Amino acid sequence: MTYPNQANPHGMKQRDLEAFWAELKIGIDQVYNKENIDRKRYMQLYSCAYDYCANVTGDTTAKADLPRVTRKPSKPGTNKQQGARFIGLELYKRIKDYLELHLQTCREKIMEKDLQDELLLEHYTKQWSDFKFSSRVLNGICQYLNRHWVKRKREEGNKRIYEISDLALVQWNEHMLSPLTSQVTKAILVLIEKERNGELVNTGLIKTAIKSFVELGLKGHAPENKLKVYAQNFEHHFLAETTCFYTNESSSFLQQNPVPEYLKQAQKRLKEEMDRCDKYLDESTRFELEQKCVHVLVEKHLELFFAEFVNLLDNDKNEDIGRMYELVVRLPTGLQHLKNLLENHIKSVGLKAVEACGRGKDSVDPKEYVKALLEVHKKYNDLVTTSFDKNPIFVQALDKACTAFMNKNCVSETCNNTGKSPELLAKYCNLLLKKSSRISAGEDLESILNNVMVIFKYILEKDVFQRFYRSLLAHRLVNDTSVSHDLEGTMISNLKQECGFEYTSKLQKMYTDTHTSRDLNDRFHEFCSTPIPGFSVMVLSDGSWPFPRPTSEFNVPPELQVYHEKFSTFYDKQHSGRKLSWLYNQSKGELEWSRKPKSTHRFQCTMFQTSILLLFNHKDSYTFEEIQSNTALDPERLDQILKQLISFNVLKSSSGTEGSTLAAENIDLNLDFSSRKIRINLAMPLKTEAKQETEQTHQSVREDRNLVIQARVVRIMKDRKRLKHSLLLAEVLHQLQNFQPSVQSIKKAIGILIDKEYIDRVENENDVYQYRA
Amino acid sequence: MMNFQSKKSGSVSKDRMIAKFMQLTATGEKTANFCLSVHGWKLDEACDYYFSNPEKYARDHKHQILVDRKKIQHLFDRYRDPSLDVISVDPNHDGLLRFFQEIQLDVYSVHALIFSWRLGVAVQGTITREEFSNGLMALGCDSVDKLKTRVSQLDNDIRQPAKFKEFYGYTFTFAKDAGAKNLGIEDALRTWKVVLAGRFPLLDEWCTFVAQHDRRSITRDTWNLLLDFALTINSDLANYDDEGAWPILIDEFVDWLRPRLPSSATTTTSMS
């Protein structure tokens, strides 16, 4: 081998390089003509390219030097290195020119056939695949150039030098795609439109063509630039085309079809477009494509949707509603309006349901009322679950609507009392939990009680519920009419779960009192040497039960006196220091009527009735005063009780007239009393009492509230010391969960507390209160 | 230049102010000069301060001598109830009425209330010896004539907002029955009509409302807050804050009055 002359190194090499290139070019031709290249040939070409680059450093020492040179690039006057640079550039340029020429030829082939659409795509993609394959081979052959010269250039910051594989892509972009881009894109769009119109098209072609756009984004670019070719040449046009297509389609579709049909169509179209993303579009298009489609298919027709929504609700078209939801949910703002529509709808349906069961009636049947509420709730709870995917916005709409119509409706308006719902709900619970209730046996009480809790959650004035529930529970427990003690316990713990310990503490205490009383009775019977048949006592904790302490006088009948005393002694022994007061008005007894042979009756009586009737064991006729002095009952009450007994035909008055007072009359036992029933319940509540009780309960709740508000204000102020008016209001409203006090009532409480000097206003800041220790 | 000018014009107005002060307060030049300089040459303010504590500012020799404790005691004895050591409205010996007549004070005027406030009268209708002597000392008066002059100037005592507020607060205690916590409606209405006249644009409406209302008495809180309401409210109620901390009676008054305002109806219709 001749060695290059130091004086003229380039001239020497030029000749060799031409030879190398000539050989290499033959190989590259083979590559791009897709001729079969075996391994040996491949290696040959590789070393040829290598030799081309390495030739400049022909002598062996220099070759060994090469890595060192890279490490010391600053060493001046290294001709060899400069030569290598030059040589690299030479080869790089030649390859570049070669590719340009090659692509020009290919392009001309496509152009001259004047191909359109699918055929054009076929050719384009064919060329692309071939070119890609060949370029990969070429890249392999030029690996040495890539690894050294190109790498160094790029490290030096020259971004216009690419690895050969990338160079090939750049050349493709420049000499193939750029001139053809509009044709290719148009071809793709035509195919897509055909597909949208239901024609079967070769999606493989589209996929490859689009992929060619995507792959032209080069490695190592910033992510937003990577898809530049794709975005500029294709995506942009595609999105515009899509918008246009669906604008036309949706408006013409809506002209010919009802909205529900359109919903189906829009849903189908959206799904198709999303599938399109999966099939051949780049993933990056998905978001914008969806946005554009939703805008054209949904947002532009929202007004129409909203109008239809109400119709759908009216006709219970749950599937269509679900479809509409799925479309509108894609818009960030669309749901709010649907939510309002739904809320109003539920509310008006609820109000109508209540009206149907309560309009024009004096008293509403609790069972029907609760049933009506539950039906509406269930219906729309199901709707929200199935059609609205339990979306929190719609759950909220349901809650708001239920709260509205369950608390304020025609029933509550009729009696002008928003506490009507809790009252009826408590009464319904009583129907459920009372023995002999008319709830059919097949129904699962526990699940019905759970339904009750559904409504309970929406009740605003929970304090009213508690008051009624407590008084009805007391009756059930005292009269032993609970259907099941376990269920009573379950219901109490349900309430506790919802409202906390404080809310149910009295109920709980009543419940446990009943249990302890049973034990107590057992022990009492053990205590007595001879058991007393039919005698039982309940000991109720003071303050927990809704019974006022007895104030009226009453003489226990002598017949019972002995047991009365015995129990008192017994209880004193058990718990010294506790004081028993007897609630005679809650006590009951059973009397046997056996005036005529073979005709015995059993009377269930109140204690007061008992005390009167027992007198007649001694003689058959008394004056009013005699009875009064024996029983010590207050005359007005005695009068009522006697009248009731007369109405049962057990007693009769001497004159037999009704209406006026009995004070001047003789009261006789009705010896002719007869009845078909053996057991007769005389212990009916006095008629006037029942109605009054309801009103009284409401009244006492109202009175308690003022105290509750005052107590709460004091507690907050004690905690905060100083608080602005508005913050105090907010805090009170926030803390009081069992009812919603009006602002006026809170202000009233504040006024009272200022007057009582618990709090006062801060000087010169009239809207700030401070706690007075 | 600027300094000179302002000084010159300042001294001219100072002389004028001293003259005016002397005229208003019936004091000597020294007192006037001292009081005005202490209060930054603001005539109104200086007068107010002077009237609220004349002894503090008295600098004229003549003036100090003029207040004679003995004469005040004699004066008290002239009007006092022979059986008690007070001036009272006892019908047999109506010393209070005589006293007021002689010093030319209308019993039903706001001045009578201001006078009572300045004397610190605790119980309506009686002036104790202590109240009388301390009060007159503070007012710098020991004769009927001086009182007459002083009484004619009582309006100045409540010119300052803070002073008026103090005075207004006092009238609650003064007007209510001794021992009662709150002020009866009748007394409240009578007092408001006197005290708030000319200060509360909606006074008539307020009094009509309260008279109709079933409230029997007014709490101190409501009483005090009404002043703030009276002084800040526009007669069309436009600046009322419904969410404010006003006592409930004032809220109810606003609710009651709003539909009765003729202007509000027209403004809302023209708005819509």
mmCIF file of N, CA, C and O in Angstrom, chain B residues 168 192 196 200 203 206 221-231 246-247 250 253:
data_model
loop_
_atom_site.group_PDB
_atom_site.id
_atom_site.type_symbol
_atom_site.label_atom_id
_atom_site.label_comp_id
_atom_site.label_asym_id
_atom_site.label_seq_id
_atom_site.Cartn_x
_atom_site.Cartn_y
_atom_site.Cartn_z
ATOM 1 N N TYR B 168 -77.649 59.656 75.418
ATOM 2 C CA TYR B 168 -78.742 58.790 74.977
ATOM 3 C C TYR B 168 -78.811 57.539 75.851
ATOM 4 O O TYR B 168 -79.881 57.106 76.267
ATOM 5 N N TRP B 192 -88.013 58.773 73.328
ATOM 6 C CA TRP B 192 -87.485 58.835 71.956
ATOM 7 C C TRP B 192 -87.932 60.114 71.240
ATOM 8 O O TRP B 192 -87.168 60.768 70.565
ATOM 9 N N LEU B 196 -84.650 61.936 70.218
ATOM 10 C CA LEU B 196 -84.200 61.682 68.847
ATOM 11 C C LEU B 196 -84.800 62.653 67.838
ATOM 12 O O LEU B 196 -84.514 62.572 66.645
ATOM 13 N N PHE B 200 -83.331 61.458 63.835
ATOM 14 C CA PHE B 200 -83.726 60.171 63.288
ATOM 15 C C PHE B 200 -84.811 60.436 62.239
ATOM 16 O O PHE B 200 -85.937 60.752 62.578
ATOM 17 N N LEU B 203 -88.221 58.735 62.722
ATOM 18 C CA LEU B 203 -88.692 58.684 64.107
ATOM 19 C C LEU B 203 -90.207 58.450 64.195
ATOM 20 O O LEU B 203 -90.663 57.589 64.946
ATOM 21 N N TRP B 206 -91.046 54.951 63.266
ATOM 22 C CA TRP B 206 -90.589 54.047 64.327
ATOM 23 C C TRP B 206 -91.587 54.049 65.485
ATOM 24 O O TRP B 206 -91.985 52.989 65.973
ATOM 25 N N ASP B 221 -80.281 46.765 75.159
ATOM 26 C CA ASP B 221 -79.595 46.491 73.900
ATOM 27 C C ASP B 221 -80.341 47.129 72.727
ATOM 28 O O ASP B 221 -79.740 47.813 71.896
ATOM 29 N N THR B 222 -81.643 46.913 72.696
ATOM 30 C CA THR B 222 -82.441 47.499 71.617
ATOM 31 C C THR B 222 -82.366 49.018 71.674
ATOM 32 O O THR B 222 -82.225 49.686 70.661
ATOM 33 N N TRP B 223 -82.459 49.527 72.897
ATOM 34 C CA TRP B 223 -82.380 50.974 73.081
ATOM 35 C C TRP B 223 -81.068 51.517 72.502
ATOM 36 O O TRP B 223 -81.067 52.451 71.701
ATOM 37 N N ASN B 224 -79.972 50.919 72.895
ATOM 38 C CA ASN B 224 -78.662 51.421 72.453
ATOM 39 C C ASN B 224 -78.478 51.290 70.951
ATOM 40 O O ASN B 224 -77.991 52.196 70.287
ATOM 41 N N LEU B 225 -78.876 50.137 70.421
ATOM 42 C CA LEU B 225 -78.662 49.907 68.995
ATOM 43 C C LEU B 225 -79.541 50.801 68.137
ATOM 44 O O LEU B 225 -79.192 51.124 67.010
ATOM 45 N N LEU B 226 -80.686 51.213 68.696
ATOM 46 C CA LEU B 226 -81.552 52.077 67.900
ATOM 47 C C LEU B 226 -80.827 53.375 67.549
ATOM 48 O O LEU B 226 -81.031 53.926 66.474
ATOM 49 N N LEU B 227 -79.970 53.839 68.447
ATOM 50 C CA LEU B 227 -79.248 55.074 68.159
ATOM 51 C C LEU B 227 -78.377 54.897 66.914
ATOM 52 O O LEU B 227 -78.384 55.725 66.009
ATOM 53 N N ASP B 228 -77.647 53.795 66.873
ATOM 54 C CA ASP B 228 -76.804 53.546 65.693
ATOM 55 C C ASP B 228 -77.664 53.456 64.441
ATOM 56 O O ASP B 228 -77.303 53.980 63.384
ATOM 57 N N PHE B 229 -78.767 52.778 64.598
ATOM 58 C CA PHE B 229 -79.686 52.655 63.467
ATOM 59 C C PHE B 229 -80.171 54.039 63.042
ATOM 60 O O PHE B 229 -80.105 54.410 61.875
ATOM 61 N N ALA B 230 -80.591 54.827 64.034
ATOM 62 C CA ALA B 230 -81.163 56.139 63.755
ATOM 63 C C ALA B 230 -80.152 57.034 63.045
ATOM 64 O O ALA B 230 -80.496 57.783 62.138
ATOM 65 N N LEU B 231 -78.893 56.929 63.459
ATOM 66 C CA LEU B 231 -77.891 57.847 62.922
ATOM 67 C C LEU B 231 -77.344 57.403 61.569
ATOM 68 O O LEU B 231 -76.768 58.198 60.846
ATOM 69 N N TRP B 246 -78.552 43.571 63.964
ATOM 70 C CA TRP B 246 -79.556 44.429 64.598
ATOM 71 C C TRP B 246 -80.482 43.609 65.489
ATOM 72 O O TRP B 246 -80.800 42.468 65.166
ATOM 73 N N PRO B 247 -80.936 44.226 66.562
ATOM 74 C CA PRO B 247 -81.925 43.516 67.393
ATOM 75 C C PRO B 247 -83.175 43.247 66.565
ATOM 76 O O PRO B 247 -83.445 43.952 65.590
ATOM 77 N N ILE B 250 -85.722 45.907 65.458
ATOM 78 C CA ILE B 250 -85.341 46.791 64.350
ATOM 79 C C ILE B 250 -85.523 46.065 63.016
ATOM 80 O O ILE B 250 -86.009 46.642 62.042
ATOM 81 N N PHE B 253 -89.065 46.224 62.283
ATOM 82 C CA PHE B 253 -89.452 47.569 61.863
ATOM 83 C C PHE B 253 -89.162 47.759 60.367
ATOM 84 O O PHE B 253 -90.003 48.258 59.613
#
